[in-house]
CSV table of N, CA and C and ligand atoms in Angstrom, one decimal:
chain,number,residue,atom,x,y,z
A,88,MET,N,-166.7,185.3,-5.2
A,88,MET,CA,-166.1,185.3,-3.8
A,88,MET,C,-165.1,184.2,-3.7
A,89,THR,N,-164.1,184.5,-2.9
A,89,THR,CA,-163.0,183.5,-2.6
A,89,THR,C,-163.4,182.7,-1.4
A,90,THR,N,-163.4,181.3,-1.6
A,90,THR,CA,-163.8,180.5,-0.5
A,90,THR,C,-162.5,179.9,0.2
A,91,ILE,N,-162.8,179.3,1.4
A,91,ILE,CA,-161.6,178.7,2.1
A,91,ILE,C,-161.0,177.6,1.2
A,92,THR,N,-161.8,176.9,0.5
A,92,THR,CA,-161.2,175.9,-0.4
A,92,THR,C,-160.3,176.5,-1.5
A,93,ASP,N,-160.7,177.7,-2.0
A,93,ASP,CA,-159.8,178.4,-2.9
A,93,ASP,C,-158.5,178.7,-2.2
A,94,LEU,N,-158.6,179.2,-1.0
A,94,LEU,CA,-157.4,179.6,-0.3
A,94,LEU,C,-156.4,178.4,0.0
A,95,VAL,N,-157.0,177.2,0.3
A,95,VAL,CA,-156.2,176.0,0.5
A,95,VAL,C,-155.5,175.6,-0.8
A,96,GLY,N,-156.3,175.7,-1.9
A,96,GLY,CA,-155.6,175.4,-3.2
A,96,GLY,C,-154.5,176.4,-3.5
A,97,ILE,N,-154.7,177.7,-3.2
A,97,ILE,CA,-153.7,178.7,-3.5
A,97,ILE,C,-152.4,178.4,-2.6
A,98,LYS,N,-152.7,178.0,-1.4
A,98,LYS,CA,-151.6,177.7,-0.5
A,98,LYS,C,-150.7,176.5,-1.0
A,99,SER,N,-151.4,175.5,-1.6
A,99,SER,CA,-150.6,174.4,-2.1
A,99,SER,C,-149.8,174.9,-3.4
A,100,GLU,N,-150.4,175.8,-4.2
A,100,GLU,CA,-149.7,176.3,-5.3
A,100,GLU,C,-148.5,177.1,-4.9
A,101,LEU,N,-148.6,177.8,-3.8
A,101,LEU,CA,-147.5,178.6,-3.3
A,101,LEU,C,-146.4,177.7,-2.8
A,102,ASP,N,-146.8,176.6,-2.1
A,102,ASP,CA,-145.8,175.6,-1.7
A,102,ASP,C,-145.0,175.0,-2.9
A,103,ALA,N,-145.8,174.7,-3.9
A,103,ALA,CA,-145.1,174.2,-5.1
A,103,ALA,C,-144.2,175.2,-5.7
A,104,LEU,N,-144.6,176.4,-5.7
A,104,LEU,CA,-143.7,177.5,-6.2
A,104,LEU,C,-142.4,177.6,-5.4
A,105,ALA,N,-142.5,177.4,-4.1
A,105,ALA,CA,-141.3,177.5,-3.3
A,105,ALA,C,-140.3,176.4,-3.6
A,106,THR,N,-140.8,175.2,-4.0
A,106,THR,CA,-139.9,174.2,-4.4
A,106,THR,C,-139.4,174.3,-5.8
A,107,SER,N,-140.2,174.9,-6.7
A,107,SER,CA,-139.8,174.9,-8.1
A,107,SER,C,-139.0,176.1,-8.5
A,108,THR,N,-139.0,177.2,-7.8
A,108,THR,CA,-138.2,178.4,-8.2
A,108,THR,C,-136.8,178.2,-7.7
A,109,LYS,N,-135.9,178.9,-8.5
A,109,LYS,CA,-134.5,178.7,-8.3
A,109,LYS,C,-133.8,179.8,-7.5
A,110,SER,N,-134.5,180.9,-7.2
A,110,SER,CA,-134.0,182.0,-6.4
A,110,SER,C,-135.1,182.7,-5.6
A,111,ALA,N,-134.7,183.4,-4.6
A,111,ALA,CA,-135.7,184.2,-3.8
A,111,ALA,C,-136.4,185.2,-4.7
A,112,GLN,N,-135.7,185.8,-5.6
A,112,GLN,CA,-136.2,186.8,-6.5
A,112,GLN,C,-137.3,186.1,-7.4
A,113,GLN,N,-137.0,184.9,-7.9
A,113,GLN,CA,-138.0,184.2,-8.7
A,113,GLN,C,-139.3,183.8,-7.9
A,114,LEU,N,-139.0,183.4,-6.6
A,114,LEU,CA,-140.1,183.0,-5.7
A,114,LEU,C,-141.0,184.2,-5.5
A,115,MET,N,-140.4,185.4,-5.2
A,115,MET,CA,-141.2,186.6,-4.9
A,115,MET,C,-142.0,187.0,-6.1
A,116,ALA,N,-141.4,186.9,-7.3
A,116,ALA,CA,-142.1,187.3,-8.5
A,116,ALA,C,-143.3,186.3,-8.7
A,117,GLY,N,-143.1,185.1,-8.4
A,117,GLY,CA,-144.1,184.1,-8.6
A,117,GLY,C,-145.3,184.3,-7.6
A,118,ILE,N,-144.9,184.7,-6.4
A,118,ILE,CA,-145.9,184.9,-5.3
A,118,ILE,C,-146.8,186.1,-5.7
A,119,VAL,N,-146.2,187.2,-6.1
A,119,VAL,CA,-147.0,188.4,-6.4
A,119,VAL,C,-147.9,188.1,-7.6
A,120,THR,N,-147.5,187.4,-8.6
A,120,THR,CA,-148.3,187.1,-9.8
A,120,THR,C,-149.5,186.2,-9.3
A,121,LEU,N,-149.1,185.1,-8.6
A,121,LEU,CA,-150.2,184.2,-8.2
A,121,LEU,C,-151.3,184.9,-7.3
A,122,LEU,N,-150.8,185.6,-6.3
A,122,LEU,CA,-151.8,186.3,-5.4
A,122,LEU,C,-152.7,187.3,-6.2
A,123,HIS,N,-152.0,188.1,-7.0
A,123,HIS,CA,-152.7,189.1,-7.8
A,123,HIS,C,-153.7,188.5,-8.8
A,124,ASP,N,-153.3,187.5,-9.5
A,124,ASP,CA,-154.1,186.9,-10.5
A,124,ASP,C,-155.3,186.1,-9.9
A,125,ARG,N,-155.1,185.4,-8.8
A,125,ARG,CA,-156.1,184.5,-8.3
A,125,ARG,C,-157.0,185.1,-7.3
A,126,LEU,N,-156.6,186.2,-6.6
A,126,LEU,CA,-157.5,186.8,-5.6
A,126,LEU,C,-158.0,188.2,-6.0
A,127,PRO,N,-159.2,188.3,-6.5
A,127,PRO,CA,-159.7,189.5,-7.1
A,127,PRO,C,-159.6,190.8,-6.2
A,128,LYS,N,-159.7,190.5,-4.9
A,128,LYS,CA,-159.6,191.7,-4.0
A,128,LYS,C,-158.2,192.1,-3.7
A,129,TYR,N,-157.2,191.4,-4.2
A,129,TYR,CA,-155.8,191.7,-4.0
A,129,TYR,C,-155.4,192.6,-5.2
A,130,ASN,N,-155.7,193.9,-5.1
A,130,ASN,CA,-155.5,194.8,-6.3
A,130,ASN,C,-154.0,195.2,-6.5
A,131,TRP,N,-153.3,195.3,-5.5
A,131,TRP,CA,-151.8,195.6,-5.6
A,131,TRP,C,-151.1,194.7,-4.6
A,132,VAL,N,-150.1,194.0,-5.1
A,132,VAL,CA,-149.4,193.0,-4.3
A,132,VAL,C,-147.9,193.2,-4.6
A,133,GLY,N,-147.1,193.5,-3.5
A,133,GLY,CA,-145.7,193.8,-3.8
A,133,GLY,C,-144.8,193.6,-2.6
A,134,PHE,N,-143.5,193.3,-2.9
A,134,PHE,CA,-142.6,193.2,-1.8
A,134,PHE,C,-141.8,194.5,-1.6
A,135,TYR,N,-141.5,194.8,-0.4
A,135,TYR,CA,-140.5,195.8,-0.1
A,135,TYR,C,-139.4,195.1,0.7
A,136,MET,N,-138.1,195.4,0.3
A,136,MET,CA,-137.0,194.7,0.9
A,136,MET,C,-136.1,195.8,1.6
A,137,MET,N,-135.6,195.3,2.8
A,137,MET,CA,-134.8,196.2,3.6
A,137,MET,C,-133.4,196.4,3.0
A,138,GLU,N,-133.0,197.7,2.9
A,138,GLU,CA,-131.7,197.9,2.4
A,138,GLU,C,-130.9,198.8,3.4
A,139,ASN,N,-129.6,198.6,3.4
A,139,ASN,CA,-128.6,199.3,4.2
A,139,ASN,C,-128.5,198.7,5.6
A,140,GLY,N,-129.5,198.8,6.4
A,140,GLY,CA,-129.3,198.3,7.8
A,140,GLY,C,-129.1,199.5,8.7
A,141,GLY,N,-129.3,199.3,10.0
A,141,GLY,CA,-129.1,200.3,11.0
A,141,GLY,C,-130.1,201.4,10.8
A,142,GLU,N,-129.7,202.6,11.3
A,142,GLU,CA,-130.7,203.8,11.3
A,142,GLU,C,-131.0,204.3,9.9
A,143,SER,N,-130.2,204.0,8.9
A,143,SER,CA,-130.4,204.5,7.6
A,143,SER,C,-131.2,203.5,6.7
A,144,SER,N,-131.8,202.5,7.3
A,144,SER,CA,-132.5,201.5,6.6
A,144,SER,C,-133.7,202.1,5.8
A,145,MET,N,-133.8,201.5,4.6
A,145,MET,CA,-135.0,201.9,3.7
A,145,MET,C,-135.6,200.7,3.2
A,146,LEU,N,-136.9,200.8,3.0
A,146,LEU,CA,-137.7,199.7,2.3
A,146,LEU,C,-137.7,200.0,0.8
A,147,VAL,N,-137.2,199.1,0.0
A,147,VAL,CA,-137.1,199.4,-1.4
A,147,VAL,C,-138.0,198.4,-2.1
A,148,LEU,N,-138.7,199.0,-3.1
A,148,LEU,CA,-139.7,198.2,-3.8
A,148,LEU,C,-139.1,197.0,-4.6
A,149,GLY,N,-139.6,195.8,-4.4
A,149,GLY,CA,-139.1,194.6,-5.2
A,149,GLY,C,-140.2,194.2,-6.2
A,150,PRO,N,-140.3,192.9,-6.4
A,150,PRO,CA,-141.3,192.5,-7.4
A,150,PRO,C,-142.7,192.9,-6.9
A,151,PHE,N,-143.5,193.4,-7.9
A,151,PHE,CA,-144.9,193.7,-7.6
A,151,PHE,C,-145.8,193.5,-8.8
A,152,GLN,N,-147.1,193.4,-8.5
A,152,GLN,CA,-148.2,193.4,-9.6
A,152,GLN,C,-149.2,194.4,-9.2
A,153,GLY,N,-149.7,195.2,-10.2
A,153,GLY,CA,-150.7,196.2,-9.9
A,153,GLY,C,-150.2,197.5,-10.5
A,154,ALA,N,-150.9,198.6,-10.2
A,154,ALA,CA,-150.5,199.9,-10.8
A,154,ALA,C,-149.2,200.3,-10.2
A,155,PRO,N,-148.4,201.0,-11.1
A,155,PRO,CA,-147.1,201.5,-10.5
A,155,PRO,C,-147.3,202.4,-9.3
A,156,THR,N,-146.4,202.4,-8.3
A,156,THR,CA,-146.6,203.2,-7.1
A,156,THR,C,-145.5,204.3,-7.1
A,157,PRO,N,-145.8,205.5,-6.6
A,157,PRO,CA,-144.8,206.5,-6.4
A,157,PRO,C,-143.8,206.1,-5.3
A,158,HIS,N,-144.2,205.2,-4.4
A,158,HIS,CA,-143.4,204.9,-3.2
A,158,HIS,C,-142.5,203.7,-3.5
A,159,THR,N,-141.4,204.0,-4.2
A,159,THR,CA,-140.4,203.0,-4.5
A,159,THR,C,-139.4,202.8,-3.4
A,160,GLN,N,-139.3,203.8,-2.5
A,160,GLN,CA,-138.4,203.7,-1.3
A,160,GLN,C,-139.2,204.3,-0.1
A,161,ILE,N,-139.2,203.6,1.0
A,161,ILE,CA,-140.0,204.1,2.1
A,161,ILE,C,-139.1,204.0,3.4
A,162,PRO,N,-138.9,205.1,4.1
A,162,PRO,CA,-138.1,205.1,5.3
A,162,PRO,C,-138.9,204.3,6.4
A,163,LEU,N,-138.2,203.8,7.4
A,163,LEU,CA,-138.8,202.9,8.4
A,163,LEU,C,-139.8,203.7,9.3
A,164,ASN,N,-139.6,205.0,9.3
A,164,ASN,CA,-140.6,205.8,10.2
A,164,ASN,C,-141.7,206.4,9.4
A,165,GLU,N,-142.0,205.8,8.2
A,165,GLU,CA,-143.1,206.4,7.4
A,165,GLU,C,-144.0,205.2,6.9
A,166,GLY,N,-145.3,205.6,6.8
A,166,GLY,CA,-146.2,204.7,6.2
A,166,GLY,C,-146.6,203.5,7.0
A,167,ILE,N,-147.6,202.8,6.5
A,167,ILE,CA,-148.0,201.5,7.1
A,167,ILE,C,-146.9,200.5,6.9
A,168,CYS,N,-146.2,200.6,5.8
A,168,CYS,CA,-145.1,199.8,5.5
A,168,CYS,C,-144.0,199.9,6.5
A,169,GLY,N,-143.6,201.2,6.8
A,169,GLY,CA,-142.6,201.5,7.8
A,169,GLY,C,-143.0,200.9,9.2
A,170,ALA,N,-144.3,201.1,9.5
A,170,ALA,CA,-144.8,200.6,10.8
A,170,ALA,C,-144.6,199.1,11.0
A,171,ALA,N,-145.0,198.3,9.9
A,171,ALA,CA,-144.9,196.9,10.0
A,171,ALA,C,-143.4,196.4,10.1
A,172,ALA,N,-142.5,197.1,9.3
A,172,ALA,CA,-141.1,196.7,9.3
A,172,ALA,C,-140.5,197.0,10.6
A,173,SER,N,-140.8,198.2,11.2
A,173,SER,CA,-140.1,198.6,12.4
A,173,SER,C,-140.6,197.9,13.6
A,174,SER,N,-141.9,197.5,13.6
A,174,SER,CA,-142.4,196.7,14.8
A,174,SER,C,-142.2,195.2,14.6
A,175,GLY,N,-142.0,194.7,13.4
A,175,GLY,CA,-141.9,193.3,13.2
A,175,GLY,C,-143.3,192.6,13.3
A,176,GLU,N,-144.4,193.4,13.2
A,176,GLU,CA,-145.7,192.8,13.4
A,176,GLU,C,-146.5,193.0,12.1
A,177,THR,N,-147.4,192.1,11.8
A,177,THR,CA,-148.4,192.3,10.7
A,177,THR,C,-149.3,193.5,11.1
A,178,VAL,N,-149.5,194.3,10.1
A,178,VAL,CA,-150.4,195.4,10.2
A,178,VAL,C,-151.6,195.3,9.3
A,179,VAL,N,-152.8,195.3,9.8
A,179,VAL,CA,-154.0,195.2,8.9
A,179,VAL,C,-154.8,196.5,9.1
A,180,VAL,N,-155.1,197.2,8.0
A,180,VAL,CA,-155.8,198.5,8.1
A,180,VAL,C,-157.1,198.4,7.3
A,181,ASP,N,-158.2,198.4,8.0
A,181,ASP,CA,-159.5,198.2,7.3
A,181,ASP,C,-159.9,199.4,6.5
A,182,ASP,N,-159.5,200.6,7.0
A,182,ASP,CA,-159.9,201.9,6.2
A,182,ASP,C,-158.6,202.8,6.2
A,183,VAL,N,-157.9,202.7,5.1
A,183,VAL,CA,-156.6,203.4,5.0
A,183,VAL,C,-156.8,205.0,5.2
A,184,ASN,N,-158.0,205.5,4.7
A,184,ASN,CA,-158.2,206.9,4.8
A,184,ASN,C,-158.3,207.4,6.2
A,185,SER,N,-158.6,206.5,7.2
A,185,SER,CA,-158.7,207.0,8.5
A,185,SER,C,-157.4,206.7,9.3
A,186,ASP,N,-156.4,206.2,8.6
A,186,ASP,CA,-155.1,205.9,9.3
A,186,ASP,C,-154.1,207.0,8.9
A,187,PRO,N,-153.6,207.8,9.9
A,187,PRO,CA,-152.7,208.9,9.5
A,187,PRO,C,-151.3,208.4,9.0
A,188,ARG,N,-151.0,207.2,9.2
A,188,ARG,CA,-149.7,206.7,8.7
A,188,ARG,C,-149.7,206.4,7.3
A,189,TYR,N,-150.9,206.3,6.7
A,189,TYR,CA,-151.1,205.8,5.3
A,189,TYR,C,-150.4,206.7,4.3
A,190,LEU,N,-149.6,206.1,3.4
A,190,LEU,CA,-149.0,206.8,2.3
A,190,LEU,C,-149.8,206.3,1.0
A,191,ALA,N,-150.5,207.2,0.4
A,191,ALA,CA,-151.4,206.8,-0.7
A,191,ALA,C,-150.6,206.4,-2.0
A,192,CYS,N,-151.1,205.3,-2.5
A,192,CYS,CA,-150.6,204.9,-3.8
A,192,CYS,C,-151.6,205.1,-4.9
A,193,SER,N,-152.9,204.8,-4.5
A,193,SER,CA,-154.0,204.8,-5.5
A,193,SER,C,-155.2,205.4,-4.7
A,194,LEU,N,-155.9,206.2,-5.4
A,194,LEU,CA,-157.1,206.8,-4.7
A,194,LEU,C,-158.2,205.7,-4.5
A,195,GLU,N,-158.0,204.6,-5.3
A,195,GLU,CA,-159.0,203.5,-5.1
A,195,GLU,C,-158.8,202.6,-3.9
A,196,THR,N,-157.5,202.6,-3.4
A,196,THR,CA,-157.2,201.7,-2.2
A,196,THR,C,-158.1,202.1,-1.0
A,197,LYS,N,-158.7,201.0,-0.4
A,197,LYS,CA,-159.5,201.2,0.8
A,197,LYS,C,-158.9,200.5,2.0
A,198,SER,N,-158.2,199.3,1.8
A,198,SER,CA,-157.7,198.6,2.9
A,198,SER,C,-156.4,198.0,2.5
A,199,GLU,N,-155.6,197.6,3.5
A,199,GLU,CA,-154.2,197.2,3.3
A,199,GLU,C,-153.8,196.2,4.4
A,200,ILE,N,-152.9,195.3,4.0
A,200,ILE,CA,-152.2,194.4,4.9
A,200,ILE,C,-150.7,194.4,4.6
A,201,VAL,N,-149.9,194.5,5.6
A,201,VAL,CA,-148.5,194.4,5.5
A,201,VAL,C,-147.9,193.4,6.5
A,202,VAL,N,-147.2,192.4,5.9
A,202,VAL,CA,-146.6,191.3,6.7
A,202,VAL,C,-145.1,191.3,6.7
A,203,PRO,N,-144.4,191.5,7.8
A,203,PRO,CA,-142.9,191.5,7.8
A,203,PRO,C,-142.4,190.1,7.4
A,204,ILE,N,-141.2,190.1,6.8
A,204,ILE,CA,-140.5,188.9,6.4
A,204,ILE,C,-139.2,188.8,7.3
A,205,PHE,N,-139.1,187.7,8.0
A,205,PHE,CA,-137.9,187.5,8.9
A,205,PHE,C,-136.9,186.5,8.3
A,206,ALA,N,-135.6,186.8,8.4
A,206,ALA,CA,-134.6,185.8,8.2
A,206,ALA,C,-133.6,185.9,9.3
A,207,HIS,N,-133.2,184.8,9.9
A,207,HIS,CA,-132.3,184.8,11.0
A,207,HIS,C,-132.7,185.7,12.1
A,208,GLY,N,-134.0,185.8,12.4
A,208,GLY,CA,-134.6,186.5,13.5
A,208,GLY,C,-134.7,188.0,13.2
A,209,LYS,N,-134.3,188.5,12.0
A,209,LYS,CA,-134.4,189.9,11.7
A,209,LYS,C,-135.4,190.2,10.6
A,210,VAL,N,-136.0,191.4,10.6
A,210,VAL,CA,-136.9,191.8,9.5
A,210,VAL,C,-136.0,192.1,8.3
A,211,VAL,N,-136.2,191.4,7.2
A,211,VAL,CA,-135.5,191.7,6.0
A,211,VAL,C,-136.3,192.3,4.9
A,212,GLY,N,-137.6,192.4,5.1
A,212,GLY,CA,-138.5,192.9,4.1
A,212,GLY,C,-139.9,192.7,4.5
A,213,GLU,N,-140.8,192.9,3.6
A,213,GLU,CA,-142.3,192.7,3.9
A,213,GLU,C,-143.1,192.5,2.6
A,214,LEU,N,-144.2,191.9,2.8
A,214,LEU,CA,-145.2,191.7,1.7
A,214,LEU,C,-146.4,192.6,1.9
A,215,ASP,N,-146.7,193.5,1.0
A,215,ASP,CA,-147.7,194.6,1.1
A,215,ASP,C,-148.8,194.3,0.1
A,216,ILE,N,-150.1,194.3,0.6
A,216,ILE,CA,-151.2,194.1,-0.3
A,216,ILE,C,-152.2,195.2,-0.1
A,217,ASP,N,-152.7,195.8,-1.2
A,217,ASP,CA,-153.8,196.8,-1.1
A,217,ASP,C,-155.0,196.3,-1.8
A,218,SER,N,-156.2,196.7,-1.2
A,218,SER,CA,-157.5,196.3,-1.9
A,218,SER,C,-158.3,197.5,-2.1
A,219,HIS,N,-159.1,197.4,-3.2
A,219,HIS,CA,-160.1,198.5,-3.4
A,219,HIS,C,-161.3,198.3,-2.6
A,220,ALA,N,-161.4,197.2,-1.9
A,220,ALA,CA,-162.6,196.9,-1.0
A,220,ALA,C,-162.2,197.3,0.5
A,221,PRO,N,-163.1,198.0,1.2
A,221,PRO,CA,-162.8,198.2,2.6
A,221,PRO,C,-162.8,196.9,3.4
A,222,ALA,N,-161.9,196.9,4.4
A,222,ALA,CA,-161.8,195.7,5.3
A,222,ALA,C,-161.7,194.4,4.6
A,223,ALA,N,-160.9,194.4,3.6
A,223,ALA,CA,-160.8,193.2,2.7
A,223,ALA,C,-160.1,192.0,3.3
A,224,PHE,N,-159.3,192.3,4.4
A,224,PHE,CA,-158.3,191.3,4.8
A,224,PHE,C,-158.8,190.6,6.1
A,225,THR,N,-159.2,189.3,6.0
A,225,THR,CA,-159.8,188.5,7.1
A,225,THR,C,-158.6,187.8,7.8
A,226,ASP,N,-158.9,187.0,8.8
A,226,ASP,CA,-157.9,186.2,9.4
A,226,ASP,C,-157.3,185.2,8.4
A,227,GLU,N,-158.2,184.7,7.5
A,227,GLU,CA,-157.7,183.7,6.5
A,227,GLU,C,-156.7,184.3,5.6
A,228,ASP,N,-157.0,185.6,5.2
A,228,ASP,CA,-156.0,186.3,4.3
A,228,ASP,C,-154.7,186.5,5.1
A,229,ARG,N,-154.8,186.9,6.3
A,229,ARG,CA,-153.6,187.1,7.1
A,229,ARG,C,-152.8,185.9,7.2
A,230,GLN,N,-153.4,184.7,7.4
A,230,GLN,CA,-152.7,183.5,7.5
A,230,GLN,C,-152.0,183.2,6.1
A,231,LEU,N,-152.7,183.4,5.0
A,231,LEU,CA,-152.1,183.2,3.7
A,231,LEU,C,-150.9,184.1,3.4
A,232,VAL,N,-151.1,185.3,3.8
A,232,VAL,CA,-150.0,186.3,3.5
A,232,VAL,C,-148.8,186.0,4.4
A,233,GLU,N,-149.1,185.7,5.7
A,233,GLU,CA,-148.0,185.3,6.6
A,233,GLU,C,-147.3,184.0,6.1
A,234,HIS,N,-148.0,183.1,5.5
A,234,HIS,CA,-147.4,181.9,4.9
A,234,HIS,C,-146.4,182.3,3.8
A,235,CYS,N,-146.9,183.2,3.0
A,235,CYS,CA,-146.0,183.7,1.9
A,235,CYS,C,-144.7,184.3,2.4
A,236,ALA,N,-144.9,185.1,3.5
A,236,ALA,CA,-143.7,185.8,4.1
A,236,ALA,C,-142.8,184.7,4.7
A,237,HIS,N,-143.3,183.7,5.3
A,237,HIS,CA,-142.4,182.6,5.8
A,237,HIS,C,-141.7,181.9,4.7
A,238,LEU,N,-142.4,181.6,3.6
A,238,LEU,CA,-141.7,180.9,2.4
A,238,LEU,C,-140.5,181.8,2.0
A,239,VAL,N,-140.7,183.1,1.8
A,239,VAL,CA,-139.6,183.9,1.4
A,239,VAL,C,-138.5,184.0,2.4
A,240,GLY,N,-138.9,184.2,3.7
A,240,GLY,CA,-137.9,184.2,4.8
A,240,GLY,C,-137.0,183.0,4.8
A,241,ASP,N,-137.7,181.8,4.7
A,241,ASP,CA,-136.9,180.5,4.7
A,241,ASP,C,-136.0,180.5,3.5
A,242,ARG,N,-136.5,180.9,2.3
A,242,ARG,CA,-135.6,180.9,1.1
A,242,ARG,C,-134.4,181.8,1.3
A,243,LEU,N,-134.6,183.0,1.9
A,243,LEU,CA,-133.5,183.9,2.1
A,243,LEU,C,-132.5,183.4,3.1
A,244,GLU,N,-133.0,182.7,4.1
A,244,GLU,CA,-132.1,182.1,5.1
A,244,GLU,C,-131.2,181.0,4.4
A,245,LYS,N,-131.9,180.2,3.5
A,245,LYS,CA,-131.1,179.1,2.9
A,245,LYS,C,-130.1,179.7,1.9
A,246,SER,N,-130.5,180.8,1.3
A,246,SER,CA,-129.5,181.4,0.3
A,246,SER,C,-128.4,182.2,1.0
A,247,GLY,N,-128.4,182.2,2.3
A,247,GLY,CA,-127.3,182.8,3.0
A,247,GLY,C,-127.5,184.3,3.3
A,248,ARG,N,-128.7,184.8,3.1
A,248,ARG,CA,-128.9,186.2,3.4
A,248,ARG,C,-129.1,186.5,4.9
B,31,LIG,N1,-149.6,202.4,1.5
B,31,LIG,C1,-148.2,202.1,1.9
B,31,LIG,C2,-147.2,202.5,0.8
B,31,LIG,C3,-147.0,201.5,-0.3
B,31,LIG,S1,-148.2,201.4,-1.4
B,31,LIG,O1,-149.4,200.8,-0.7
B,31,LIG,C4,-147.8,200.4,-2.6
B,31,LIG,C5,-147.9,202.7,3.2
B,31,LIG,O2,-148.7,203.4,3.8
B,31,LIG,O3,-146.8,202.4,3.7
């Protein structure tokens, strides 16, 4: 089981990653690897980034760890991913099979969290995590994943995006 102490340790490793990586892409690749490898209930961890802008915006799969997903592009009006990006709010779903918005990636997935990433006040992407455990994502998980999203948003702002 993951303890609060583990989460605090992971948070400082994430902060170290944010200073040691040379690009937003490297930072995102490091985050998905760290979260996936260190937190056993984080079975699929991936970024979706906003492309195009305006009404034709799409979420496009970025760095991820876990089984390949058929959902490499998601319109803003589809899925839990689309809901988080279009509302700008974190979405936590304890039982994906009872949520009509859910786009299935794996039959094993039971719960999901999606956290939007902001740069210059706009949603530029999101961090999506799936778990094989029902109701896997607690308030502590939410804080950790929101912290990751802030690190990436800050990096994108600094790199001029
Ligand atoms: N389940 C997501 C789609 C992406 S996969 O989880 C990787 C959704 O409902 O938007």
